[in-house]
């Protein structure tokens, strides 16, 4: 059996959570492989709305195995809140959620360091989610991290040593005006709560399940443009959000990868700082934000909105070997007489390129647009491709030609049911 991987191809919030929930019935296992509570994955069904941060979006569909892999960074207090919310709404997790002992722990002081680093960057700040993601991955790579498996043995000593090191770093950054007593107490409560779960060597579990013929879906967080290697560096997150991240974040060989689903919005959004060539600062951008309810699921921040960027998408498809595209939020464009798509960039020297350049900072690239007639039809009630207005089918065909990849699923609303397979 192969592992299928589902990834965001833009700057995150493409609708990954919804699609994972929709696809889960076809799989035995759903696994997260990178990121942490910086993610906010929204699912809607039966009139209920859920936002997941660290728990895989396969948790709602039947008795599937859900795995938090080694590539994830986990905040025990936030995980406890999230899990208890699910339990309260009648979703028991304990028998279905496995957590890798190799996943790294986000400490309260990591969140302080996140804030201190941002403050030190001043006007160049990344606009992080403030969840301690960068400092936790930094500790992992510099071989200073604390892992889930560490809570099983002499944990207090290890914690104190890591905390002391962080306090020293905070002093060096002149960031000393804080009191984490309460947060720390809840965090420790989260550690005790975590001990009630099955803490496993998830690489063995995943590979054994594959050998047994089970199917696995990997759920990406963030998006390709936030990938630490290939995104709009340094305005990125601190993990590999591309397909290769599933191999390192779960311990599976690349030859085990099957389909690679790329999730795109019919337009584009970004939260936080950094370049965004197709960003709209006018009424059109505001209209997309209002109609698409484009506000961050984690921080509530306004999402920046713009037209779809096919240069960036071709690049995202290339670096992950995307085999199928899934287009979300098509309905948000229902009302637009004309829809624009960026097909190339004009560079500072006047030349035009379809290849994603090294630097997309403001002033270095100007989008070259193709205008496409809008469908001006309500898509939200449609249930099959046969009902698509011609202009919508033409938009899909245009994107498939430009991206040389089939769009196999189209989403026309936030609900699980508003999903159309082609
Ligand atoms: P994720 O981080 O990729 O899982 O995406 P988010 O959950 O952060 O953001 C996607 C938002 O769009 C959520 O509020 C979803 O409920 C919503 N959504 C998903 N698909 C559709 C769609 O097809 N149409 C509309 N209108 N909303 C959608
Ligand atoms: P999902 O999984 C959108 C952005 C932050 C910031 C940058 C770095 O819901 O798509 P970090 O806290 O990771 O150090 O912040 O990345 N960011 C996201 N933007 N969706 C996300 O996740 C994001 N996770 C991080 O806004 O610009
Ligand atoms: Mg999100």
Short mmCIF file of C-alpha atoms and ligand atoms in Angstrom, two decimals:
data_model
loop_
_atom_site.label_atom_id
_atom_site.label_comp_id
_atom_site.label_asym_id
_atom_site.label_seq_id
_atom_site.Cartn_x
_atom_site.Cartn_y
_atom_site.Cartn_z
CA UNK A 1 0.00 0.00 0.00
CA UNK A 2 1.07 3.55 -0.68
CA UNK A 3 0.88 6.70 1.39
CA UNK A 4 -1.02 9.61 -0.14
CA UNK A 5 0.05 13.09 0.87
CA UNK A 6 -2.17 16.17 1.01
CA UNK A 7 -0.47 19.58 0.95
CA UNK A 8 -1.35 23.26 0.86
CA UNK A 9 0.26 24.83 -2.22
CA UNK A 10 -0.12 28.52 -1.32
CA UNK A 11 0.46 30.39 1.97
CA UNK A 12 -1.70 28.10 4.11
CA UNK A 13 -5.42 28.06 4.93
CA UNK A 14 -6.29 26.54 1.56
CA UNK A 15 -8.91 24.29 3.17
CA UNK A 16 -6.74 21.25 3.96
CA UNK A 17 -8.75 20.30 7.05
CA UNK A 18 -12.01 20.11 5.13
CA UNK A 19 -10.53 17.93 2.38
CA UNK A 20 -8.82 15.55 4.79
CA UNK A 21 -12.17 15.07 6.55
CA UNK A 22 -13.86 14.41 3.19
CA UNK A 23 -11.20 11.90 2.05
CA UNK A 24 -10.81 10.09 5.38
CA UNK A 25 -13.46 7.39 4.68
CA UNK A 26 -11.14 6.08 1.92
CA UNK A 27 -8.21 5.60 4.31
CA UNK A 28 -7.38 3.57 7.41
CA UNK A 29 -4.92 6.04 8.89
CA UNK A 30 -4.52 9.84 8.90
CA UNK A 31 -1.20 11.33 10.00
CA UNK A 32 0.21 14.80 10.62
CA UNK A 33 3.91 15.11 9.79
CA UNK A 34 4.99 18.71 10.45
CA UNK A 35 3.94 22.00 11.98
CA UNK A 36 2.10 22.38 15.24
CA UNK A 37 -0.51 24.66 16.79
CA UNK A 38 0.37 27.36 14.26
CA UNK A 39 -2.06 25.39 12.08
CA UNK A 40 -5.79 25.97 12.23
CA UNK A 41 -7.76 23.44 10.18
CA UNK A 42 -11.50 24.08 10.00
CA UNK A 43 -14.13 21.39 9.40
CA UNK A 44 -17.87 21.80 9.09
CA UNK A 45 -20.51 19.10 9.04
CA UNK A 46 -23.98 18.49 10.45
CA UNK A 47 -24.23 22.15 11.41
CA UNK A 48 -21.12 21.99 13.62
CA UNK A 49 -17.79 23.73 13.13
CA UNK A 50 -14.49 22.47 14.54
CA UNK A 51 -11.00 23.96 14.41
CA UNK A 52 -8.10 21.53 14.79
CA UNK A 53 -4.54 22.59 15.51
CA UNK A 54 -2.42 19.54 16.27
CA UNK A 55 -4.90 16.68 16.02
CA UNK A 56 -5.31 15.20 12.52
CA UNK A 57 -8.52 16.04 10.65
CA UNK A 58 -9.29 12.33 10.29
CA UNK A 59 -10.54 12.20 13.88
CA UNK A 60 -14.23 12.69 13.01
CA UNK A 61 -14.82 9.95 10.45
CA UNK A 62 -15.33 6.54 12.03
CA UNK A 63 -12.77 4.52 13.82
CA UNK A 64 -9.63 5.57 11.95
CA UNK A 65 -6.13 5.56 13.39
CA UNK A 66 -4.83 9.14 13.73
CA UNK A 67 -1.13 9.79 14.21
CA UNK A 68 0.85 12.83 15.31
CA UNK A 69 4.22 12.12 13.70
CA UNK A 70 7.78 12.86 14.76
CA UNK A 71 7.99 15.94 12.52
CA UNK A 72 5.28 17.73 14.51
CA UNK A 73 5.96 20.13 17.39
CA UNK A 74 3.47 19.72 20.21
CA UNK A 75 2.36 22.14 22.95
CA UNK A 76 0.93 19.94 25.74
CA UNK A 77 -1.34 22.65 27.17
CA UNK A 78 -2.85 23.57 23.81
CA UNK A 79 -3.12 19.89 22.89
CA UNK A 80 -5.01 19.26 26.15
CA UNK A 81 -7.46 22.10 25.39
CA UNK A 82 -8.03 20.82 21.88
CA UNK A 83 -8.47 17.18 22.91
CA UNK A 84 -10.77 17.98 25.84
CA UNK A 85 -12.96 20.12 23.56
CA UNK A 86 -13.33 17.13 21.25
CA UNK A 87 -14.09 14.80 24.16
CA UNK A 88 -16.75 17.21 25.39
CA UNK A 89 -18.39 17.14 21.98
CA UNK A 90 -18.53 13.35 22.16
CA UNK A 91 -15.39 12.38 20.23
CA UNK A 92 -13.25 10.03 22.24
CA UNK A 93 -9.63 10.10 21.13
CA UNK A 94 -7.69 7.91 23.51
CA UNK A 95 -8.07 4.67 21.59
CA UNK A 96 -7.52 6.25 18.15
CA UNK A 97 -4.81 8.85 18.53
CA UNK A 98 -1.16 7.83 18.58
CA UNK A 99 1.62 10.32 19.31
CA UNK A 100 5.24 9.93 18.27
CA UNK A 101 7.76 9.88 21.10
CA UNK A 102 10.10 11.74 18.75
CA UNK A 103 7.80 14.76 18.32
CA UNK A 104 9.33 17.83 19.97
CA UNK A 105 7.67 19.68 22.84
CA UNK A 106 6.88 23.39 22.64
CA UNK A 107 7.72 24.82 26.07
CA UNK A 108 6.21 28.01 27.53
CA UNK A 109 9.65 29.62 27.17
CA UNK A 110 9.64 28.77 23.43
CA UNK A 111 6.60 31.00 23.09
CA UNK A 112 8.40 33.78 24.97
CA UNK A 113 11.40 33.35 22.69
CA UNK A 114 9.09 33.55 19.67
CA UNK A 115 7.80 36.91 20.94
CA UNK A 116 11.30 38.12 21.86
CA UNK A 117 12.71 37.18 18.44
CA UNK A 118 9.86 38.97 16.70
CA UNK A 119 10.38 42.08 18.85
CA UNK A 120 14.10 42.02 18.06
CA UNK A 121 13.35 41.89 14.32
CA UNK A 122 11.33 45.10 14.59
CA UNK A 123 9.89 46.10 11.24
CA UNK A 124 11.28 42.94 9.64
CA UNK A 125 9.25 40.68 11.89
CA UNK A 126 7.74 37.57 10.31
CA UNK A 127 4.32 37.99 11.89
CA UNK A 128 4.41 34.51 13.42
CA UNK A 129 1.45 32.92 15.15
CA UNK A 130 3.32 33.33 18.45
CA UNK A 131 3.05 29.63 19.24
CA UNK A 132 6.78 29.07 19.71
CA UNK A 133 7.19 27.20 16.42
CA UNK A 134 10.51 28.75 15.31
CA UNK A 135 12.33 28.41 18.66
CA UNK A 136 11.16 24.79 19.08
CA UNK A 137 12.40 23.72 15.64
CA UNK A 138 15.59 25.72 16.26
CA UNK A 139 16.21 23.67 19.43
CA UNK A 140 15.50 20.48 17.51
CA UNK A 141 18.03 21.27 14.77
CA UNK A 142 20.64 22.57 17.22
CA UNK A 143 20.25 19.32 19.19
CA UNK A 144 18.81 20.99 22.27
CA UNK A 145 15.21 19.84 22.01
CA UNK A 146 12.90 18.16 24.49
CA UNK A 147 10.83 15.34 23.00
CA UNK A 148 7.54 13.69 23.91
CA UNK A 149 9.50 10.54 24.86
CA UNK A 150 11.37 12.58 27.47
CA UNK A 151 8.25 12.87 29.62
CA UNK A 152 8.53 9.18 30.47
CA UNK A 153 11.76 9.50 32.44
CA UNK A 154 13.26 12.13 34.81
CA UNK A 155 11.22 14.78 33.09
CA UNK A 156 11.35 17.55 35.73
CA UNK A 157 15.16 17.66 35.67
CA UNK A 158 15.28 17.83 31.89
CA UNK A 159 12.60 20.51 31.82
CA UNK A 160 14.43 22.68 34.37
CA UNK A 161 17.67 22.52 32.39
CA UNK A 162 15.97 23.52 29.16
CA UNK A 163 14.07 26.29 30.87
CA UNK A 164 17.24 27.71 32.43
CA UNK A 165 18.89 27.82 29.01
CA UNK A 166 15.89 29.62 27.54
CA UNK A 167 15.86 32.15 30.39
CA UNK A 168 19.45 32.97 29.64
CA UNK A 169 18.57 33.52 25.99
CA UNK A 170 15.65 35.74 26.97
CA UNK A 171 17.92 37.84 29.18
CA UNK A 172 20.33 38.27 26.26
CA UNK A 173 17.39 39.52 24.19
CA UNK A 174 16.45 41.93 26.98
CA UNK A 175 13.09 40.19 27.29
CA UNK A 176 12.58 39.80 31.01
CA UNK A 177 9.17 41.28 31.75
CA UNK A 178 7.10 38.11 31.95
CA UNK A 179 5.49 35.78 34.46
CA UNK A 180 4.81 32.25 33.27
CA UNK A 181 3.83 30.74 36.63
CA UNK A 182 0.24 30.07 35.63
CA UNK A 183 1.00 29.06 32.06
CA UNK A 184 3.66 26.69 33.32
CA UNK A 185 1.26 25.03 35.77
CA UNK A 186 -1.22 24.37 32.97
CA UNK A 187 1.60 23.18 30.72
CA UNK A 188 2.61 20.61 33.37
CA UNK A 189 -1.02 19.56 33.61
CA UNK A 190 -0.83 19.08 29.84
CA UNK A 191 2.21 16.83 30.30
CA UNK A 192 0.25 14.62 32.71
CA UNK A 193 -2.64 14.56 30.27
CA UNK A 194 -0.27 13.57 27.45
CA UNK A 195 0.89 10.57 29.50
CA UNK A 196 -2.62 9.08 29.18
CA UNK A 197 -2.14 8.71 25.40
CA UNK A 198 -0.39 6.01 23.43
CA UNK A 199 3.12 7.40 22.95
CA UNK A 200 4.70 5.32 20.22
CA UNK A 201 7.55 4.90 17.75
CA UNK A 202 5.25 6.06 14.98
CA UNK A 203 7.71 5.24 12.18
CA UNK A 204 7.38 1.56 13.14
CA UNK A 205 3.60 1.85 13.42
CA UNK A 206 3.15 3.53 10.02
CA UNK A 207 5.43 1.10 8.18
CA UNK A 208 3.80 -1.90 9.86
CA UNK A 209 0.33 -0.66 8.90
CA UNK A 210 1.52 -0.22 5.31
CA UNK A 211 2.89 -3.77 5.26
CA UNK A 212 -0.48 -4.97 6.51
CA UNK A 213 -2.11 -3.36 3.47
CA UNK A 214 -3.56 -0.34 5.28
CA UNK A 215 -3.90 2.98 3.47
CA UNK A 216 -2.48 6.18 4.93
CA UNK A 217 -3.30 9.82 4.24
CA UNK A 218 -0.77 12.44 5.38
CA UNK A 219 -2.17 15.83 6.29
CA UNK A 220 0.13 18.77 5.64
CA UNK A 221 -0.01 22.02 7.57
CA UNK A 222 0.83 25.52 6.29
CA UNK A 223 1.67 25.65 2.57
CA UNK A 224 4.53 25.49 0.06
CA UNK A 225 5.10 29.25 0.11
CA UNK A 226 5.75 28.93 3.87
CA UNK A 227 8.23 26.03 3.44
CA UNK A 228 11.54 26.81 5.17
CA UNK A 229 13.57 25.89 2.05
CA UNK A 230 11.31 26.82 -0.87
CA UNK A 231 8.92 29.42 0.54
CA UNK A 232 9.28 33.20 0.62
CA UNK A 233 12.24 33.03 3.01
CA UNK A 234 12.66 34.46 5.64
CA UNK A 235 8.90 35.03 5.81
CA UNK A 236 8.17 31.33 6.24
CA UNK A 237 7.48 28.81 8.96
CA UNK A 238 10.25 26.57 10.37
CA UNK A 239 9.37 23.21 8.84
CA UNK A 240 9.32 21.52 5.44
CA UNK A 241 5.74 21.76 4.29
CA UNK A 242 6.42 20.06 0.94
CA UNK A 243 5.93 16.38 0.14
CA UNK A 244 9.43 15.42 1.30
CA UNK A 245 8.39 16.58 4.78
CA UNK A 246 6.04 13.60 4.96
CA UNK A 247 9.02 11.24 4.56
CA UNK A 248 11.10 12.85 7.31
CA UNK A 249 8.11 13.71 9.49
CA UNK A 250 6.82 10.13 9.60
CA UNK A 251 9.79 7.95 8.74
CA UNK A 252 8.59 6.54 5.43
CA UNK A 253 10.63 6.02 2.26
CA UNK A 254 9.92 8.14 -0.81
CA UNK A 255 9.04 4.98 -2.75
CA UNK A 256 6.02 4.57 -0.45
CA UNK A 257 4.43 7.84 -1.63
CA UNK A 258 1.40 7.43 -3.91
CA UNK A 259 -0.83 10.36 -4.84
CA UNK A 260 0.23 13.86 -3.89
CA UNK A 261 -2.84 16.07 -3.54
CA UNK A 262 -2.21 19.79 -3.90
CA UNK A 263 -4.83 21.99 -2.27
CA UNK A 264 -5.44 25.43 -3.79
CA UNK A 265 -7.93 28.20 -3.30
CA UNK A 266 -9.58 29.63 -6.41
CA UNK A 267 -7.74 32.82 -5.38
CA UNK A 268 -4.94 33.35 -2.85
CA UNK A 269 -4.46 34.53 0.75
CA UNK A 270 -1.63 35.08 3.19
CA UNK A 271 -1.47 35.83 6.95
CA UNK A 272 1.54 37.55 8.47
CA UNK A 273 4.31 39.52 6.80
CA UNK A 274 6.25 38.89 3.60
CA UNK A 275 5.91 39.30 -0.15
CA UNK A 276 2.65 38.47 -1.93
CA UNK A 277 2.87 39.55 -5.60
CA UNK A 278 -0.84 39.23 -6.45
CA UNK A 279 -2.12 40.92 -3.29
CA UNK A 280 -5.08 43.26 -3.77
CA UNK A 281 -5.24 46.43 -1.70
CA UNK A 282 -8.50 47.66 -3.20
CA UNK A 283 -12.22 46.96 -2.91
CA UNK A 284 -11.81 43.66 -4.77
CA UNK A 285 -9.43 42.38 -2.09
CA UNK A 286 -11.84 43.48 0.60
CA UNK A 287 -14.72 41.77 -1.22
CA UNK A 288 -12.78 38.48 -1.35
CA UNK A 289 -11.98 38.81 2.38
CA UNK A 290 -15.62 39.46 3.27
CA UNK A 291 -17.13 36.77 1.05
CA UNK A 292 -14.46 34.20 1.95
CA UNK A 293 -14.47 35.06 5.68
CA UNK A 294 -10.73 35.38 5.40
CA UNK A 295 -9.72 35.78 9.03
CA UNK A 296 -7.10 33.55 10.66
CA UNK A 297 -8.40 30.45 12.47
CA UNK A 298 -5.55 30.65 15.04
CA UNK A 299 -4.96 34.36 15.61
CA UNK A 300 -8.10 35.97 14.16
CA UNK A 301 -5.89 38.22 12.01
CA UNK A 302 -7.20 39.54 8.70
CA UNK A 303 -5.89 37.42 5.86
CA UNK A 304 -4.37 39.36 2.99
CA UNK A 305 -6.24 38.49 -0.23
CA UNK A 306 -5.29 38.46 -3.90
CA UNK A 307 -5.68 36.66 -7.22
CA UNK A 308 -4.45 33.15 -7.89
CA UNK A 309 -0.71 33.02 -8.65
CA UNK A 310 0.04 30.33 -11.24
CA UNK A 311 3.79 31.03 -11.26
CA UNK A 312 4.00 30.17 -7.56
CA UNK A 313 1.64 27.21 -8.05
CA UNK A 314 3.69 25.68 -10.89
CA UNK A 315 6.68 25.87 -8.56
CA UNK A 316 4.74 24.29 -5.69
CA UNK A 317 3.55 21.46 -7.95
CA UNK A 318 7.14 20.92 -9.11
CA UNK A 319 8.83 20.73 -5.70
CA UNK A 320 6.30 18.25 -4.33
CA UNK A 321 5.51 16.21 -7.43
CA UNK A 322 1.80 17.00 -7.09
CA UNK A 323 -0.33 14.51 -9.03
CA UNK A 324 -3.82 15.89 -8.41
CA UNK A 325 -5.19 19.31 -7.57
CA UNK A 326 -8.16 20.08 -5.36
CA UNK A 327 -9.69 23.54 -5.72
CA UNK A 328 -11.37 25.11 -2.69
CA UNK A 329 -13.57 28.13 -2.11
CA UNK A 330 -14.71 28.39 -5.74
CA UNK A 331 -18.02 29.80 -4.45
CA UNK A 332 -16.27 32.86 -3.03
CA UNK A 333 -15.77 34.08 -6.64
CA UNK A 334 -19.42 33.51 -7.60
CA UNK A 335 -20.12 37.22 -7.78
CA UNK A 336 -17.16 38.47 -9.79
CA UNK A 337 -17.72 39.56 -13.43
CA UNK A 338 -14.01 39.05 -14.17
CA UNK A 339 -11.48 36.78 -12.47
CA UNK A 340 -7.77 37.36 -12.87
CA UNK A 341 -4.99 34.79 -12.83
CA UNK A 342 -1.29 35.64 -12.70
CA UNK A 343 0.35 33.55 -15.44
CA UNK A 344 3.84 35.11 -15.40
CA UNK A 345 5.99 37.66 -13.57
CA UNK A 346 7.58 40.73 -15.14
CA UNK A 347 11.02 41.15 -13.54
CA UNK A 348 12.74 44.44 -12.66
CA UNK A 349 14.76 44.34 -15.93
CA UNK A 350 11.54 44.15 -17.98
CA UNK A 351 11.82 40.48 -18.93
CA UNK A 352 8.92 38.11 -18.37
CA UNK A 353 9.25 34.73 -16.68
CA UNK A 354 6.95 31.81 -15.90
CA UNK A 355 9.55 30.31 -13.53
CA UNK A 356 9.40 31.23 -9.85
CA UNK A 357 12.42 33.46 -9.10
CA UNK A 358 14.80 33.47 -6.12
CA UNK A 359 13.37 36.68 -4.69
CA UNK A 360 9.77 37.85 -5.04
CA UNK A 361 10.13 40.92 -2.83
CA UNK A 362 8.04 43.97 -3.62
CA UNK A 363 9.35 45.85 -6.64
CA UNK A 364 11.22 42.83 -8.05
CA UNK A 365 8.23 41.09 -9.63
CA UNK A 366 5.01 42.42 -11.15
CA UNK A 367 2.25 39.94 -11.99
CA UNK A 368 1.20 39.50 -15.62
CA UNK A 369 -2.51 38.69 -15.59
CA UNK A 370 -4.92 36.84 -17.83
CA UNK A 371 -8.55 37.88 -17.37
CA UNK A 372 -11.19 35.19 -17.33
CA UNK A 373 -14.95 35.85 -17.46
CA UNK A 374 -16.67 35.05 -14.14
CA UNK A 375 -19.59 32.59 -13.88
CA UNK A 376 -21.82 34.85 -11.79
CA UNK A 377 -23.84 31.87 -10.63
CA UNK A 378 -24.37 30.49 -7.11
CA UNK A 379 -22.23 27.32 -6.93
CA UNK A 380 -22.99 26.46 -3.31
CA UNK A 381 -25.97 24.19 -4.00
CA UNK A 382 -24.44 22.28 -6.91
CA UNK A 383 -23.84 18.58 -6.45
CA UNK A 384 -22.27 17.41 -9.71
CA UNK A 385 -19.99 18.58 -12.48
CA UNK A 386 -22.85 18.35 -15.00
CA UNK A 387 -24.45 21.36 -13.26
CA UNK A 388 -21.37 23.61 -13.58
CA UNK A 389 -21.96 26.86 -15.47
CA UNK A 390 -19.83 26.92 -18.64
CA UNK A 391 -17.68 29.83 -17.44
CA UNK A 392 -16.75 27.86 -14.31
CA UNK A 393 -15.82 24.78 -16.35
CA UNK A 394 -13.75 27.08 -18.57
CA UNK A 395 -11.92 28.47 -15.51
CA UNK A 396 -11.12 24.93 -14.35
CA UNK A 397 -9.92 23.96 -17.85
CA UNK A 398 -7.75 27.10 -18.01
CA UNK A 399 -6.10 26.28 -14.65
CA UNK A 400 -5.51 22.67 -15.66
CA UNK A 401 -3.83 23.78 -18.90
CA UNK A 402 -1.64 26.32 -17.12
CA UNK A 403 -0.71 23.97 -14.27
CA UNK A 404 -0.52 20.76 -16.33
CA UNK A 405 -2.24 18.89 -13.51
CA UNK A 406 -5.85 17.67 -13.24
CA UNK A 407 -8.27 19.27 -10.79
CA UNK A 408 -10.08 16.23 -9.42
CA UNK A 409 -12.20 17.74 -6.65
CA UNK A 410 -13.89 21.13 -6.44
CA UNK A 411 -15.21 22.60 -3.18
CA UNK A 412 -18.20 24.94 -3.31
CA UNK A 413 -18.78 25.71 0.37
CA UNK A 414 -17.36 25.03 3.85
CA UNK A 415 -19.58 22.04 4.61
CA UNK A 416 -18.37 18.47 4.14
CA UNK A 417 -21.29 17.94 1.75
CA UNK A 418 -20.34 20.87 -0.50
CA UNK A 419 -17.68 18.89 -2.33
CA UNK A 420 -17.84 17.79 -5.95
CA UNK A 421 -15.70 15.08 -7.48
CA UNK A 422 -14.91 15.27 -11.17
P1 LIG B 1 -6.60 24.92 6.36
O1 LIG B 1 -5.71 25.56 7.36
O2 LIG B 1 -5.94 24.68 5.06
O3 LIG B 1 -7.27 23.68 6.88
O4 LIG B 1 -7.76 25.98 6.07
P2 LIG B 1 -8.55 26.87 7.18
O5 LIG B 1 -9.50 26.00 7.88
O6 LIG B 1 -7.61 27.68 7.97
O7 LIG B 1 -9.29 27.90 6.22
C1 LIG B 1 -10.20 27.50 5.26
C2 LIG B 1 -11.56 28.17 5.58
O8 LIG B 1 -12.40 28.10 4.47
C3 LIG B 1 -12.31 27.50 6.72
O9 LIG B 1 -13.04 28.48 7.41
C4 LIG B 1 -13.25 26.55 5.98
O10 LIG B 1 -14.44 26.28 6.72
C5 LIG B 1 -13.57 27.35 4.76
N1 LIG B 1 -13.82 26.57 3.53
C6 LIG B 1 -13.25 25.41 3.11
N2 LIG B 1 -13.67 25.10 1.87
C7 LIG B 1 -14.53 26.07 1.50
C8 LIG B 1 -15.28 26.33 0.30
O11 LIG B 1 -15.23 25.59 -0.67
N3 LIG B 1 -16.06 27.46 0.29
C9 LIG B 1 -16.12 28.31 1.34
N4 LIG B 1 -16.89 29.38 1.23
N5 LIG B 1 -15.41 28.10 2.48
C10 LIG B 1 -14.63 27.01 2.54
P1 LIG B 2 -2.53 26.23 8.31
O1 LIG B 2 -2.06 24.82 8.57
C1 LIG B 2 -1.49 30.37 7.41
C2 LIG B 2 2.35 31.82 8.95
C3 LIG B 2 2.32 32.89 10.01
C4 LIG B 2 3.64 33.61 9.71
C5 LIG B 2 4.55 32.46 9.31
C6 LIG B 2 5.44 31.95 10.43
O2 LIG B 2 -3.78 26.60 9.04
O3 LIG B 2 -2.59 26.49 6.85
P2 LIG B 2 4.98 30.50 12.61
O4 LIG B 2 4.05 30.72 13.76
O5 LIG B 2 4.75 29.23 11.87
O6 LIG B 2 6.41 30.66 12.99
O7 LIG B 2 4.66 31.71 11.60
O8 LIG B 2 3.71 31.42 8.87
N1 LIG B 2 1.56 30.61 9.26
C7 LIG B 2 0.39 30.30 8.69
N2 LIG B 2 -0.36 30.99 7.81
N3 LIG B 2 -1.88 29.14 7.81
C8 LIG B 2 -1.11 28.43 8.66
O9 LIG B 2 -1.38 27.14 8.96
C9 LIG B 2 0.06 29.02 9.18
N4 LIG B 2 1.01 28.62 10.05
C10 LIG B 2 1.92 29.59 10.08
O10 LIG B 2 1.21 33.74 9.87
O11 LIG B 2 3.48 34.44 8.60
MG1 LIG B 3 -5.64 27.28 8.59
#
